[in-house]
mmCIF file of C-alpha atoms in Angstrom:
data_model
loop_
_atom_site.group_PDB
_atom_site.id
_atom_site.type_symbol
_atom_site.label_atom_id
_atom_site.label_comp_id
_atom_site.label_asym_id
_atom_site.label_seq_id
_atom_site.Cartn_x
_atom_site.Cartn_y
_atom_site.Cartn_z
ATOM 1 C CA UNK A 224 83.426 76.894 71.111
ATOM 2 C CA UNK A 225 83.759 80.296 72.705
ATOM 3 C CA UNK A 226 84.632 80.466 76.405
ATOM 4 C CA UNK A 227 82.011 82.215 78.518
ATOM 5 C CA UNK A 228 83.810 82.395 81.880
ATOM 6 C CA UNK A 229 87.295 82.784 83.215
ATOM 7 C CA UNK A 230 88.248 80.186 85.839
ATOM 8 C CA UNK A 231 90.058 80.795 89.107
ATOM 9 C CA UNK A 232 91.124 78.487 91.919
ATOM 10 C CA UNK A 233 91.451 79.024 95.663
ATOM 11 C CA UNK A 234 92.970 76.844 98.371
ATOM 12 C CA UNK A 235 91.439 76.079 101.744
ATOM 13 C CA UNK A 236 94.562 75.062 103.683
ATOM 14 C CA UNK A 237 94.307 73.956 107.315
ATOM 15 C CA UNK A 238 97.231 73.532 109.714
ATOM 16 C CA UNK A 239 97.263 73.256 113.525
ATOM 17 C CA UNK A 240 93.615 74.386 113.803
ATOM 18 C CA UNK A 241 94.362 77.457 111.663
ATOM 19 C CA UNK A 242 93.447 78.395 108.097
ATOM 20 C CA UNK A 243 95.669 80.209 105.596
ATOM 21 C CA UNK A 244 94.288 83.585 104.477
ATOM 22 C CA UNK A 245 95.506 86.449 102.304
ATOM 23 C CA UNK A 246 94.322 90.045 102.558
ATOM 24 C CA UNK A 247 93.467 91.989 99.413
ATOM 25 C CA UNK A 248 93.346 95.795 99.174
ATOM 26 C CA UNK A 249 91.858 96.915 95.860
ATOM 27 C CA UNK A 250 91.356 100.566 94.935
ATOM 28 C CA UNK A 251 87.675 100.097 94.062
ATOM 29 C CA UNK A 252 86.419 98.239 97.182
ATOM 30 C CA UNK A 253 87.123 97.774 100.896
ATOM 31 C CA UNK A 254 89.949 95.398 101.947
ATOM 32 C CA UNK A 255 88.986 91.775 102.574
ATOM 33 C CA UNK A 256 90.487 88.400 103.492
ATOM 34 C CA UNK A 257 90.126 85.274 101.360
ATOM 35 C CA UNK A 258 91.719 81.922 100.646
ATOM 36 C CA UNK A 259 94.816 82.295 98.455
ATOM 37 C CA UNK A 260 94.500 81.609 94.740
ATOM 38 C CA UNK A 261 93.948 83.183 91.366
ATOM 39 C CA UNK A 262 93.270 82.756 87.682
ATOM 40 C CA UNK A 263 94.009 79.542 85.837
ATOM 41 C CA UNK A 264 96.465 80.243 83.024
ATOM 42 C CA UNK A 265 96.031 79.081 79.437
ATOM 43 C CA UNK A 266 96.733 75.334 79.001
ATOM 44 C CA UNK A 267 97.063 74.876 82.782
ATOM 45 C CA UNK A 268 95.081 72.276 84.700
ATOM 46 C CA UNK A 269 93.273 73.228 87.926
ATOM 47 C CA UNK A 270 95.505 71.219 90.273
ATOM 48 C CA UNK A 271 98.686 72.742 88.862
ATOM 49 C CA UNK A 272 97.087 76.204 89.098
ATOM 50 C CA UNK A 273 96.335 75.730 92.812
ATOM 51 C CA UNK A 274 99.918 74.689 93.542
ATOM 52 C CA UNK A 275 101.369 77.574 91.489
ATOM 53 C CA UNK A 276 99.098 80.218 93.017
ATOM 54 C CA UNK A 277 99.964 79.173 96.574
ATOM 55 C CA UNK A 278 103.679 79.483 95.893
ATOM 56 C CA UNK A 279 103.184 82.877 94.175
ATOM 57 C CA UNK A 280 100.985 84.384 96.891
ATOM 58 C CA UNK A 281 102.245 82.742 100.088
ATOM 59 C CA UNK A 282 105.457 80.821 99.464
ATOM 60 C CA UNK A 283 104.017 77.513 100.703
ATOM 61 C CA UNK A 284 103.501 74.178 98.983
ATOM 62 C CA UNK A 285 100.202 72.302 99.005
ATOM 63 C CA UNK A 286 98.638 69.175 97.581
ATOM 64 C CA UNK A 287 95.024 69.631 96.425
ATOM 65 C CA UNK A 288 92.664 66.966 97.820
ATOM 66 C CA UNK A 289 89.181 67.774 96.579
ATOM 67 C CA UNK A 290 86.820 70.523 95.544
ATOM 68 C CA UNK A 291 84.895 71.855 98.568
ATOM 69 C CA UNK A 292 83.111 74.840 97.015
ATOM 70 C CA UNK A 293 82.308 76.453 93.695
ATOM 71 C CA UNK A 294 81.052 79.982 93.200
ATOM 72 C CA UNK A 295 80.045 81.873 90.116
ATOM 73 C CA UNK A 296 80.509 85.625 89.791
ATOM 74 C CA UNK A 297 78.072 86.324 86.972
ATOM 75 C CA UNK A 298 78.867 90.010 86.517
ATOM 76 C CA UNK A 299 82.595 89.257 86.246
ATOM 77 C CA UNK A 300 81.957 86.039 84.249
ATOM 78 C CA UNK A 301 84.217 84.173 86.663
ATOM 79 C CA UNK A 302 83.883 80.639 87.983
ATOM 80 C CA UNK A 303 85.878 80.065 91.178
ATOM 81 C CA UNK A 304 86.738 76.560 92.392
ATOM 82 C CA UNK A 305 87.850 76.197 96.032
ATOM 83 C CA UNK A 306 90.010 73.156 96.818
ATOM 84 C CA UNK A 307 90.719 71.623 100.198
ATOM 85 C CA UNK A 308 94.513 71.228 100.249
ATOM 86 C CA UNK A 309 97.101 69.519 102.417
ATOM 87 C CA UNK A 310 99.893 71.807 103.588
ATOM 88 C CA UNK A 311 103.135 70.130 102.472
ATOM 89 C CA UNK A 312 105.832 72.668 103.331
ATOM 90 C CA UNK A 313 107.258 76.144 103.370
ATOM 91 C CA UNK A 314 106.948 79.236 105.529
ATOM 92 C CA UNK A 315 104.232 81.783 104.842
ATOM 93 C CA UNK A 316 105.606 84.929 103.224
ATOM 94 C CA UNK A 317 103.728 87.634 101.378
ATOM 95 C CA UNK A 318 104.048 87.116 97.657
ATOM 96 C CA UNK A 319 102.436 88.887 94.739
ATOM 97 C CA UNK A 320 99.216 88.762 92.746
ATOM 98 C CA UNK A 321 100.155 88.995 89.060
ATOM 99 C CA UNK A 322 96.447 88.700 88.103
ATOM 100 C CA UNK A 323 95.914 92.304 89.273
ATOM 101 C CA UNK A 324 97.933 95.155 87.829
ATOM 102 C CA UNK A 325 98.670 98.422 89.574
ATOM 103 C CA UNK A 326 99.566 98.914 93.233
ATOM 104 C CA UNK A 327 100.149 95.816 95.358
ATOM 105 C CA UNK A 328 96.849 94.045 95.889
ATOM 106 C CA UNK A 329 98.080 91.470 98.409
ATOM 107 C CA UNK A 330 98.912 93.199 101.682
ATOM 108 C CA UNK A 331 99.060 90.290 104.185
ATOM 109 C CA UNK A 332 99.264 86.483 104.334
ATOM 110 C CA UNK A 333 98.969 84.508 107.548
ATOM 111 C CA UNK A 334 97.667 81.505 109.431
ATOM 112 C CA UNK A 335 94.494 82.525 111.279
ATOM 113 C CA UNK A 336 93.159 80.405 114.168
ATOM 114 C CA UNK A 337 89.788 78.997 113.128
ATOM 115 C CA UNK A 338 88.094 80.148 116.343
ATOM 116 C CA UNK A 339 88.956 83.799 115.504
ATOM 117 C CA UNK A 340 87.569 83.762 111.935
ATOM 118 C CA UNK A 341 84.391 85.509 113.073
ATOM 119 C CA UNK A 342 86.382 88.710 113.608
ATOM 120 C CA UNK A 343 87.735 88.722 110.021
ATOM 121 C CA UNK A 344 85.886 89.810 106.881
ATOM 122 C CA UNK A 345 86.543 86.654 104.856
ATOM 123 C CA UNK A 346 85.219 85.760 101.400
ATOM 124 C CA UNK A 347 83.340 83.605 100.753
ATOM 125 C CA UNK A 348 81.669 84.500 104.046
ATOM 126 C CA UNK A 349 79.197 81.632 103.678
ATOM 127 C CA UNK A 350 81.956 79.045 104.178
ATOM 128 C CA UNK A 351 83.262 80.531 107.450
ATOM 129 C CA UNK A 352 80.473 79.260 109.782
ATOM 130 C CA UNK A 353 81.223 75.736 108.546
ATOM 131 C CA UNK A 354 84.928 76.190 109.316
ATOM 132 C CA UNK A 355 84.207 77.600 112.781
ATOM 133 C CA UNK A 356 81.755 74.811 113.615
ATOM 134 C CA UNK A 357 83.582 71.847 112.084
ATOM 135 C CA UNK A 358 87.192 73.048 111.863
ATOM 136 C CA UNK A 359 89.542 70.441 110.458
ATOM 137 C CA UNK A 360 86.665 67.978 110.010
ATOM 138 C CA UNK A 361 85.774 69.660 106.715
ATOM 139 C CA UNK A 362 87.394 67.153 104.447
ATOM 140 C CA UNK A 363 87.410 65.422 101.130
ATOM 141 C CA UNK A 364 83.941 64.469 99.967
ATOM 142 C CA UNK A 365 82.210 67.510 101.487
ATOM 143 C CA UNK A 366 81.066 69.887 98.789
ATOM 144 C CA UNK A 367 79.515 73.339 99.016
ATOM 145 C CA UNK A 368 78.173 75.391 96.132
ATOM 146 C CA UNK A 369 77.651 79.104 95.714
ATOM 147 C CA UNK A 370 75.398 79.786 92.734
ATOM 148 C CA UNK A 371 76.155 83.503 92.704
ATOM 149 C CA UNK A 372 78.239 86.060 94.541
ATOM 150 C CA UNK A 373 75.335 86.822 96.860
ATOM 151 C CA UNK A 374 73.896 83.341 97.484
ATOM 152 C CA UNK A 375 74.376 81.022 100.415
ATOM 153 C CA UNK A 376 76.811 78.140 100.315
ATOM 154 C CA UNK A 377 74.851 74.907 100.459
ATOM 155 C CA UNK A 378 76.167 71.552 101.614
ATOM 156 C CA UNK A 379 75.425 69.335 98.615
ATOM 157 C CA UNK A 380 76.799 66.145 100.161
ATOM 158 C CA UNK A 381 74.468 65.963 103.163
ATOM 159 C CA UNK A 382 76.021 66.299 106.599
ATOM 160 C CA UNK A 383 79.192 68.253 107.143
#
């Protein structure tokens, strides 16, 4: 069976009322912040990919807990799975993004206080109001879905 989509993973990591973000600066679009992560490699499971990507991009270790959001980028044929993760160790340091060739794409990595997220351009933007309102209470068992790059994240599990 032929694969129709590439798969990527991202990590929503909370610590001390802050969330871990990385800043991307691509040549073909404005800079933006997002949760760290990247493409799943051949023969790699999703949980291993999350752990590997966090070490590559930020130098920290995490333990994935559950899927909290899924988004499909139809034009790019990319399915992105966002995991809620426990921070388990390490100090944030700017790593690399081997998924993107050319000039450095990652230009910053840091813990951002949840209450200041409104002043950052973060993707997926639809998840940020939930983080600001509920903070660390977004946990395992809460699931949000993004059906396309431009759609709203919906809480599929009921209350947040």
